[in-house]
């Protein structure tokens, strides 16, 4: 068995000439002529290999035929380490060289049921980057397509245009360093989907990627502080990358695009909260630099989310029949929808895939470079979690006391504080009793929903005031909308302090 360590980067077809010029100018040597690779992927009709994250491929390259077995592993920032077994193929499957017992049993069990599922055909140019002794990286430019024919005779195709960096000698960080250098001049985006996964998506006729929400925490009590931080940060990176990729795949700024961008911003908030929680274990410069860069990245997307909430949750829920000024409501609706569309377009324009790719690669490299020490290795993660969560809770008490005035700014600060406490509980959840943590999370979520509604109305009030100043005819509709929500706003505003009190003064789940 060999372990393939590679970094996959997607790029637009139009960027290929610039990539080749870059490689000719860099210390990289082209290895022979470009070759055409024909690959057929096999599985059972029920895709039982896919279900176990195993791929079987037969590759024809000139007169040589190779059989390859690969096992998928979790990829973050395009970087993956996958076990693989490769050998010559004489026309019959031979899995005797697969030295992982579980994988071999799976393959032997389904050997006779394997059928072709899809093919890939692409042209590969290979370069070697070896700027110093002990470092060698293969750079492979692949251009072509994934192809399959359904039983009904329908042909489906998906393009391939990517750069693979494969480590021959060196460390995984060396791949990221090279990728960061290339990304300074080229629009490169880390890509976690293998060619096999894209083929399976084509086989299932899968829809465009959906918005990606945060992953459950998988840390364990025995993890080191740096190990736990890296684990949690890479989960946020996967959410960030998946939503940036999904949003860029949409050709118009529709609702799916809007939700993708919202989830991208969530990933930035979670990362910033994570940086602050783990700050005592991290270099001060690392925390300050990345907190600022992630904040600036989230701010690129403006107020599209606020307008989505205003239109969908505040304006659309108002019943106006026979009560409101119809002309004023129509004008307000048009104004809000136009503002919403403009905000979505601004968000789509701000989604510069080259800038996102660069930032993702640089952050992933910074994570890879994080060093531990004997003091951090000796620290107990569960004790650290208790101390940091208690700190967030104490801050929540202060914010709750300040919010006793019910002033919008104080309630907003309380909402932000509770959000960071919720993220902290989510990050450290596997370290504490599941049932108690779940109940506490549910109560936090309920409090956040209340505080979120109050913030949404306060934001809407300010926005309606701006629109009314520009278009006085909106005034009756603005007053009606605020009046419609006023009873709930008043009721929740009065209750919110009492409902939040147990979360920062009552029993803790850690």
Coordinates of C-alpha atoms in Angstrom, one line a residue:
X1 CA 0.0 0.0 0.0
X2 CA 1.1 3.5 -0.7
X3 CA -0.3 6.7 0.7
X4 CA -1.1 9.4 -1.8
X5 CA -0.7 12.9 -0.4
X6 CA -2.1 15.5 -2.8
X7 CA -3.7 18.9 -3.0
X8 CA -6.4 19.4 -5.6
X9 CA -7.1 22.8 -7.1
X10 CA -9.8 23.8 -9.5
X11 CA -9.3 26.6 -12.0
X12 CA -11.1 28.1 -15.0
X13 CA -10.1 26.8 -18.4
X14 CA -9.1 30.3 -19.4
X15 CA -6.4 30.4 -16.7
X16 CA -4.5 27.4 -18.2
X17 CA -2.1 29.5 -20.4
X18 CA -1.2 31.7 -17.4
X19 CA -0.6 28.5 -15.3
X20 CA 1.8 27.1 -17.9
X21 CA 3.6 30.4 -18.2
X22 CA 4.0 30.5 -14.4
X23 CA 5.4 26.9 -14.4
X24 CA 7.9 27.7 -17.2
X25 CA 9.1 30.7 -15.2
X26 CA 9.2 28.8 -11.9
X27 CA 11.8 26.2 -10.9
X28 CA 9.6 23.4 -12.4
X29 CA 10.6 20.9 -15.1
X30 CA 8.1 19.4 -17.6
X31 CA 8.2 15.6 -17.6
X32 CA 7.7 14.4 -21.1
X33 CA 4.8 15.1 -23.4
X34 CA 1.2 15.3 -22.4
X35 CA -0.6 12.0 -22.2
X36 CA -4.3 11.0 -22.6
X37 CA -5.7 8.9 -19.7
X38 CA -8.8 6.8 -20.2
X39 CA -10.3 5.6 -16.9
X40 CA -13.2 3.4 -16.2
X41 CA -14.6 3.2 -12.6
X42 CA -16.3 0.0 -11.5
X43 CA -18.9 -0.6 -8.7
X44 CA -21.9 -2.9 -8.1
X45 CA -25.3 -1.8 -9.5
X46 CA -26.2 -0.7 -5.9
X47 CA -22.9 1.2 -5.5
X48 CA -21.8 -0.8 -2.6
X49 CA -18.2 0.2 -3.0
X50 CA -19.2 3.9 -3.0
X51 CA -21.1 3.3 0.2
X52 CA -17.8 2.2 1.9
X53 CA -15.8 5.0 0.3
X54 CA -13.8 2.7 -2.0
X55 CA -13.1 3.3 -5.7
X56 CA -11.9 0.8 -8.2
X57 CA -10.4 2.2 -11.4
X58 CA -9.0 0.7 -14.6
X59 CA -6.7 3.1 -16.4
X60 CA -5.4 2.8 -19.9
X61 CA -2.4 4.8 -20.8
X62 CA -1.0 4.0 -24.2
X63 CA -0.3 0.2 -24.2
X64 CA -0.3 -0.1 -20.4
X65 CA -3.4 -0.9 -18.3
X66 CA -3.4 -0.3 -14.5
X67 CA -5.8 -1.4 -11.8
X68 CA -6.1 1.1 -8.9
X69 CA -8.0 0.8 -5.6
X70 CA -8.4 4.0 -3.5
X71 CA -10.0 4.7 -0.2
X72 CA -11.5 8.1 0.4
X73 CA -10.5 10.1 3.4
X74 CA -11.7 13.4 4.8
X75 CA -10.3 16.3 2.8
X76 CA -9.9 19.9 4.0
X77 CA -8.7 22.8 1.9
X78 CA -8.2 20.4 -1.0
X79 CA -5.5 18.5 1.0
X80 CA -6.0 14.8 1.3
X81 CA -4.0 11.7 2.3
X82 CA -5.5 8.5 0.7
X83 CA -4.3 4.9 0.8
X84 CA -4.1 3.4 -2.7
X85 CA -3.0 0.1 -4.3
X86 CA -1.9 0.1 -7.9
X87 CA -0.8 -2.8 -10.1
X88 CA -0.8 -4.0 -13.8
X89 CA -4.2 -5.2 -15.0
X90 CA -4.4 -8.3 -17.2
X91 CA -8.2 -8.3 -17.8
X92 CA -9.3 -9.7 -14.5
X93 CA -9.6 -8.0 -11.2
X94 CA -6.9 -9.0 -8.7
X95 CA -7.2 -7.7 -5.2
X96 CA -4.5 -9.8 -3.6
X97 CA -2.2 -6.8 -3.2
X98 CA -4.7 -4.9 -1.1
X99 CA -3.2 -5.3 2.4
X100 CA -6.0 -3.6 4.4
X101 CA -8.2 -6.6 5.5
X102 CA -11.6 -4.8 5.6
X103 CA -11.1 -3.2 2.2
X104 CA -9.9 -6.5 0.7
X105 CA -12.9 -8.4 2.1
X106 CA -15.3 -5.8 0.7
X107 CA -13.7 -6.1 -2.8
X108 CA -13.6 -9.9 -2.8
X109 CA -17.2 -10.1 -1.7
X110 CA -18.4 -7.9 -4.6
X111 CA -15.8 -8.9 -7.3
X112 CA -18.2 -10.8 -9.5
X113 CA -20.8 -8.0 -9.4
X114 CA -18.6 -5.1 -10.5
X115 CA -19.7 -3.3 -13.6
X116 CA -18.6 -0.1 -15.4
X117 CA -20.3 2.9 -13.9
X118 CA -18.7 5.9 -15.6
X119 CA -15.5 6.9 -17.4
X120 CA -13.1 9.9 -17.3
X121 CA -11.0 10.9 -20.2
X122 CA -8.5 13.7 -19.7
X123 CA -5.2 15.1 -21.0
X124 CA -2.5 15.2 -18.4
X125 CA 0.6 17.4 -18.4
X126 CA 3.1 16.6 -15.6
X127 CA 5.7 18.9 -14.1
X128 CA 8.1 18.4 -11.2
X129 CA 8.9 21.2 -8.7
X130 CA 12.1 20.4 -6.8
X131 CA 13.6 23.7 -5.6
X132 CA 15.8 22.1 -2.9
X133 CA 17.1 18.8 -1.7
X134 CA 14.4 16.7 0.1
X135 CA 11.4 18.4 -1.6
X136 CA 9.8 17.1 -4.8
X137 CA 6.2 17.9 -5.9
X138 CA 4.5 16.7 -9.0
X139 CA 2.2 19.2 -10.7
X140 CA -0.4 17.6 -12.9
X141 CA -2.7 19.7 -15.1
X142 CA -5.8 17.6 -16.0
X143 CA -8.3 18.8 -18.7
X144 CA -11.1 16.6 -20.0
X145 CA -14.4 15.3 -18.8
X146 CA -16.4 12.7 -16.9
X147 CA -18.8 10.8 -19.1
X148 CA -21.5 8.3 -18.5
X149 CA -24.4 6.8 -20.4
X150 CA -27.6 5.9 -18.6
X151 CA -29.5 2.7 -19.3
X152 CA -32.0 4.9 -21.2
X153 CA -29.2 6.0 -23.5
X154 CA -28.9 9.5 -22.1
X155 CA -25.3 10.8 -22.0
X156 CA -24.1 13.0 -19.2
X157 CA -20.9 14.9 -19.1
X158 CA -19.0 17.1 -16.6
X159 CA -15.8 19.0 -17.4
X160 CA -12.5 18.4 -15.7
X161 CA -10.0 21.3 -15.3
X162 CA -7.8 21.1 -12.3
X163 CA -4.3 21.1 -11.0
X164 CA -3.1 18.3 -8.7
X165 CA -0.1 18.7 -6.5
X166 CA 1.2 15.4 -5.4
X167 CA 3.9 15.0 -2.8
X168 CA 6.9 12.9 -3.8
X169 CA 9.3 14.2 -1.0
X170 CA 8.6 16.6 1.7
X171 CA 5.8 17.5 4.1
X172 CA 2.1 18.3 3.5
X173 CA 2.8 21.9 4.3
X174 CA 5.1 22.1 1.3
X175 CA 2.0 21.4 -1.0
X176 CA 0.1 24.3 0.7
X177 CA 3.1 26.6 0.4
X178 CA 3.4 26.0 -3.3
X179 CA -0.4 26.4 -3.8
X180 CA -0.3 29.7 -1.9
X181 CA 2.5 30.9 -4.1
X182 CA 0.6 29.9 -7.3
X183 CA -2.6 31.4 -6.0
X184 CA -1.0 34.9 -5.8
X185 CA -1.3 35.1 -9.6
X186 CA -3.8 32.4 -10.5
X187 CA -7.5 31.9 -9.7
X188 CA -7.1 28.6 -7.8
X189 CA -9.8 27.1 -5.6
X190 CA -9.2 24.1 -3.3
X191 CA -11.3 21.2 -4.5
X192 CA -12.2 18.3 -2.2
X193 CA -14.3 16.3 -4.7
X194 CA -12.2 13.6 -6.5
X195 CA -12.9 12.7 -10.1
X196 CA -14.5 9.5 -8.8
X197 CA -16.9 11.5 -6.6
X198 CA -17.8 13.8 -9.5
X199 CA -18.5 10.7 -11.6
X200 CA -20.8 9.3 -8.9
X201 CA -22.6 12.7 -8.7
X202 CA -23.1 12.5 -12.4
X203 CA -24.4 8.9 -12.1
X204 CA -27.0 10.0 -9.5
X205 CA -27.8 13.1 -11.5
X206 CA -27.3 15.0 -8.3
X207 CA -28.5 18.6 -8.2
X208 CA -26.1 21.6 -7.8
X209 CA -24.4 21.6 -4.4
X210 CA -26.7 22.7 -1.6
X211 CA -25.8 25.2 1.2
X212 CA -23.5 23.5 3.7
X213 CA -24.1 23.8 7.4
X214 CA -21.6 23.4 10.2
X215 CA -20.5 19.9 11.1
X216 CA -20.9 18.3 14.6
X217 CA -17.7 18.5 16.7
X218 CA -15.6 15.3 16.7
X219 CA -13.0 16.2 19.3
X220 CA -12.2 13.8 22.1
X221 CA -11.0 14.3 25.7
X222 CA -7.5 12.9 25.0
X223 CA -6.8 15.4 22.2
X224 CA -4.1 18.1 22.6
X225 CA -5.2 21.7 22.6
X226 CA -3.6 22.4 19.2
X227 CA -5.0 19.1 17.8
X228 CA -8.5 20.0 19.0
X229 CA -8.3 23.5 17.6
X230 CA -7.0 22.2 14.2
X231 CA -9.8 19.6 14.1
X232 CA -12.5 22.2 14.8
X233 CA -11.0 24.8 12.5
X234 CA -10.7 22.4 9.6
X235 CA -14.4 21.6 10.0
X236 CA -15.1 25.3 9.6
X237 CA -12.8 25.4 6.6
X238 CA -14.9 22.6 4.9
X239 CA -18.1 24.6 5.5
X240 CA -16.5 27.8 4.1
X241 CA -15.0 26.0 1.1
X242 CA -18.2 24.1 0.3
X243 CA -20.4 27.2 0.4
X244 CA -17.9 29.3 -1.6
X245 CA -17.8 26.6 -4.3
X246 CA -21.6 26.0 -4.3
X247 CA -22.3 29.8 -4.5
X248 CA -19.9 30.2 -7.4
X249 CA -21.6 27.3 -9.3
X250 CA -24.9 29.3 -9.5
X251 CA -25.3 31.5 -12.6
X252 CA -27.8 33.9 -11.0
X253 CA -28.1 35.3 -7.4
X254 CA -31.1 33.3 -6.4
X255 CA -32.2 32.1 -3.0
X256 CA -29.8 29.1 -3.0
X257 CA -26.9 31.5 -3.7
X258 CA -28.1 33.7 -0.9
X259 CA -28.2 30.9 1.6
X260 CA -24.7 29.6 0.5
X261 CA -23.3 33.1 1.2
X262 CA -25.1 33.2 4.5
X263 CA -23.5 29.8 5.5
X264 CA -20.1 31.1 4.3
X265 CA -20.5 34.0 6.7
X266 CA -21.5 31.6 9.5
X267 CA -18.2 29.7 8.9
X268 CA -16.3 32.9 9.3
X269 CA -18.2 33.7 12.6
X270 CA -17.5 30.3 13.9
X271 CA -13.8 30.5 13.1
X272 CA -13.5 33.9 14.8
X273 CA -15.3 32.5 17.9
X274 CA -13.0 29.5 17.8
X275 CA -9.9 31.7 17.6
X276 CA -11.0 33.7 20.7
X277 CA -11.9 30.6 22.7
X278 CA -8.5 28.9 22.0
X279 CA -6.5 32.2 22.2
X280 CA -4.5 31.2 25.3
X281 CA -3.1 28.2 23.4
X282 CA -2.4 30.1 20.2
X283 CA 0.2 32.6 19.1
X284 CA -1.1 36.1 19.7
X285 CA -0.1 37.2 16.2
X286 CA -2.0 34.3 14.7
X287 CA -5.2 35.1 16.5
X288 CA -5.1 38.9 15.8
X289 CA -4.2 38.4 12.1
X290 CA -6.8 35.8 11.3
X291 CA -9.6 37.4 13.4
X292 CA -9.2 40.6 11.3
X293 CA -8.9 38.8 7.9
X294 CA -11.9 36.6 8.5
X295 CA -13.9 39.6 9.8
X296 CA -13.1 41.5 6.6
X297 CA -13.9 38.6 4.4
X298 CA -17.4 38.2 6.0
X299 CA -18.0 41.9 5.6
X300 CA -17.5 41.6 1.9
X301 CA -21.0 40.3 1.5
X302 CA -22.9 43.3 2.9
X303 CA -26.5 43.2 4.2
X304 CA -28.1 40.6 1.9
X305 CA -29.0 38.4 4.9
X306 CA -30.7 41.3 6.7
X307 CA -32.8 42.0 3.7
X308 CA -33.7 38.4 3.2
X309 CA -34.9 38.2 6.8
X310 CA -36.8 41.5 6.5
X311 CA -38.6 40.4 3.3
X312 CA -39.3 36.8 4.3
X313 CA -39.9 37.0 8.1
X314 CA -41.1 40.6 8.8
X315 CA -42.8 41.9 5.6
X316 CA -44.3 38.7 4.1
X317 CA -45.9 37.6 7.4
X318 CA -47.9 40.8 7.8
X319 CA -51.6 40.5 6.9
X320 CA -52.8 43.7 5.3
X321 CA -56.2 42.9 3.9
X322 CA -58.6 45.9 4.5
X323 CA -56.3 47.4 7.1
X324 CA -53.2 48.9 5.5
X325 CA -52.8 51.6 2.8
X326 CA -52.6 49.4 -0.3
X327 CA -50.6 51.9 -2.4
X328 CA -48.1 52.4 0.4
X329 CA -47.7 48.7 1.0
X330 CA -47.2 48.1 -2.7
X331 CA -44.5 50.7 -2.8
X332 CA -42.8 49.3 0.4
X333 CA -42.9 45.8 -1.1
X334 CA -41.3 47.0 -4.4
X335 CA -38.7 49.0 -2.5
X336 CA -37.8 46.0 -0.2
X337 CA -37.6 43.5 -3.1
X338 CA -35.4 45.8 -5.2
X339 CA -33.1 46.4 -2.3
X340 CA -33.0 42.6 -1.7
X341 CA -32.1 41.9 -5.3
X342 CA -29.4 44.6 -5.3
X343 CA -27.9 43.2 -2.1
X344 CA -27.9 39.7 -3.6
X345 CA -26.1 41.0 -6.7
X346 CA -23.6 42.8 -4.6
X347 CA -22.9 39.6 -2.7
X348 CA -22.5 37.6 -5.9
X349 CA -20.1 40.2 -7.2
X350 CA -18.2 40.2 -3.9
X351 CA -17.8 36.4 -4.2
X352 CA -14.4 36.6 -5.9
X353 CA -13.5 32.9 -6.2
X354 CA -9.8 33.7 -6.6
X355 CA -9.8 35.7 -3.4
X356 CA -11.7 33.0 -1.5
X357 CA -9.3 30.3 -2.8
X358 CA -6.3 32.4 -1.8
X359 CA -7.6 33.0 1.7
X360 CA -8.6 29.4 2.2
X361 CA -5.2 28.1 1.2
X362 CA -3.4 30.6 3.4
X363 CA -5.5 29.8 6.4
X364 CA -5.1 26.1 5.9
X365 CA -1.3 26.5 5.6
X366 CA -1.3 28.6 8.8
X367 CA -3.2 25.8 10.6
X368 CA -0.7 23.2 9.3
X369 CA 2.2 25.3 10.6
X370 CA 0.8 25.7 14.1
X371 CA 3.2 24.2 16.6
X372 CA 2.6 22.7 20.0
X373 CA 4.9 22.5 23.0
X374 CA 5.3 20.4 26.1
X375 CA 3.1 22.7 28.2
X376 CA 0.2 22.6 25.6
X377 CA 0.6 18.8 25.2
X378 CA 0.3 18.4 29.0
X379 CA -2.8 20.5 29.3
X380 CA -6.1 18.7 29.8
X381 CA -8.6 19.6 27.1
X382 CA -11.7 19.1 29.3
X383 CA -10.3 21.4 32.0
X384 CA -9.4 24.0 29.3
X385 CA -13.0 23.7 27.9
X386 CA -14.5 24.3 31.3
X387 CA -12.4 27.3 32.0
X388 CA -13.1 28.9 28.6
X389 CA -16.9 28.2 28.7
X390 CA -17.1 29.6 32.2
X391 CA -15.4 32.7 31.0
X392 CA -18.0 33.1 28.2
X393 CA -20.7 32.5 30.8
X394 CA -19.3 35.2 33.1
X395 CA -19.2 37.6 30.2
X396 CA -22.8 36.7 29.5
X397 CA -23.8 37.7 33.0
X398 CA -22.3 41.1 32.6
X399 CA -24.0 41.5 29.2
X400 CA -27.3 40.4 30.8
X401 CA -27.0 43.0 33.5
X402 CA -26.3 45.7 30.9
X403 CA -29.3 44.5 28.9
X404 CA -31.7 45.1 31.8
X405 CA -32.3 48.6 30.3
X406 CA -33.7 46.8 27.2
X407 CA -31.8 49.2 25.0
X408 CA -31.3 47.8 21.5
X409 CA -27.5 48.1 21.6
X410 CA -27.3 46.2 24.9
X411 CA -29.7 43.5 23.7
X412 CA -27.6 43.2 20.5
X413 CA -24.4 42.8 22.6
X414 CA -26.2 40.1 24.6
X415 CA -27.2 38.3 21.4
X416 CA -23.6 38.3 20.2
X417 CA -22.3 37.0 23.5
X418 CA -24.9 34.2 23.6
X419 CA -24.0 33.3 20.1
X420 CA -20.3 32.9 21.0
X421 CA -21.4 30.9 24.1
X422 CA -23.5 28.6 21.9
X423 CA -20.6 28.1 19.5
X424 CA -18.3 27.2 22.4
X425 CA -20.8 24.7 23.8
X426 CA -21.1 23.2 20.3
X427 CA -17.3 23.0 19.9
X428 CA -16.8 21.2 23.3
X429 CA -20.0 19.2 23.3
X430 CA -18.3 15.7 22.9
X431 CA -16.4 16.3 26.2
X432 CA -19.5 16.5 28.4
X433 CA -22.7 14.5 29.1
X434 CA -24.7 14.5 25.9
X435 CA -28.2 14.9 27.3
X436 CA -27.3 17.8 29.6
X437 CA -25.4 19.6 26.8
X438 CA -28.3 19.1 24.4
X439 CA -30.9 20.6 26.8
X440 CA -28.6 23.6 27.4
X441 CA -28.0 24.0 23.7
X442 CA -31.8 24.0 23.1
X443 CA -32.3 26.7 25.7
X444 CA -29.5 28.8 24.2
X445 CA -31.0 28.4 20.8
X446 CA -34.4 29.5 22.1
X447 CA -32.9 32.6 23.8
X448 CA -31.0 33.4 20.6
X449 CA -34.1 33.1 18.5
X450 CA -35.8 35.7 20.8
X451 CA -32.8 38.0 20.7
X452 CA -32.6 37.6 17.0
X453 CA -36.2 38.6 16.4
X454 CA -35.7 41.7 18.6
X455 CA -32.5 42.6 16.6
X456 CA -34.3 42.0 13.3
X457 CA -37.1 44.4 14.3
X458 CA -34.6 47.0 15.5
X459 CA -32.7 46.7 12.2
X460 CA -35.9 47.0 10.2
X461 CA -36.9 50.1 12.1
X462 CA -33.7 51.8 11.1
X463 CA -34.0 50.6 7.5
X464 CA -37.7 51.7 7.2
X465 CA -36.7 55.2 8.5
X466 CA -34.1 55.5 5.7
X467 CA -36.6 54.4 3.1
X468 CA -39.3 56.7 4.4
X469 CA -36.9 59.7 4.4
X470 CA -36.2 59.0 0.7
X471 CA -39.8 58.1 -0.2
X472 CA -42.4 59.7 2.2
X473 CA -45.2 57.8 0.6
X474 CA -43.9 54.6 2.3
X475 CA -44.5 56.1 5.8
X476 CA -48.0 54.5 6.3
X477 CA -46.8 51.1 5.3
X478 CA -43.7 51.3 7.4
X479 CA -45.8 52.3 10.5
X480 CA -48.2 49.4 9.7
X481 CA -45.4 46.8 9.5
X482 CA -43.8 47.9 12.8
X483 CA -47.2 48.1 14.4
X484 CA -48.0 44.6 13.3
X485 CA -44.9 43.2 15.0
X486 CA -45.1 45.6 18.0
X487 CA -47.1 43.3 20.3
X488 CA -44.7 40.3 19.9
X489 CA -41.7 42.6 20.1
X490 CA -43.0 44.2 23.4
X491 CA -43.9 40.8 24.9
X492 CA -40.5 39.2 24.1
X493 CA -38.6 42.3 25.1
X494 CA -40.1 42.1 28.5
X495 CA -39.5 38.4 28.9
X496 CA -36.0 38.1 27.4
X497 CA -34.0 39.0 30.5
X498 CA -36.0 36.6 32.7
X499 CA -35.6 33.8 30.1
X500 CA -31.9 34.3 29.7
X501 CA -31.1 34.5 33.4
X502 CA -30.9 30.6 34.0
X503 CA -28.4 30.3 31.1
X504 CA -25.7 32.3 32.9
X505 CA -26.8 31.9 36.5
X506 CA -28.2 28.4 36.6
X507 CA -26.7 24.9 36.4
X508 CA -24.0 24.6 33.9
X509 CA -23.6 21.4 31.7
X510 CA -19.8 21.2 32.0

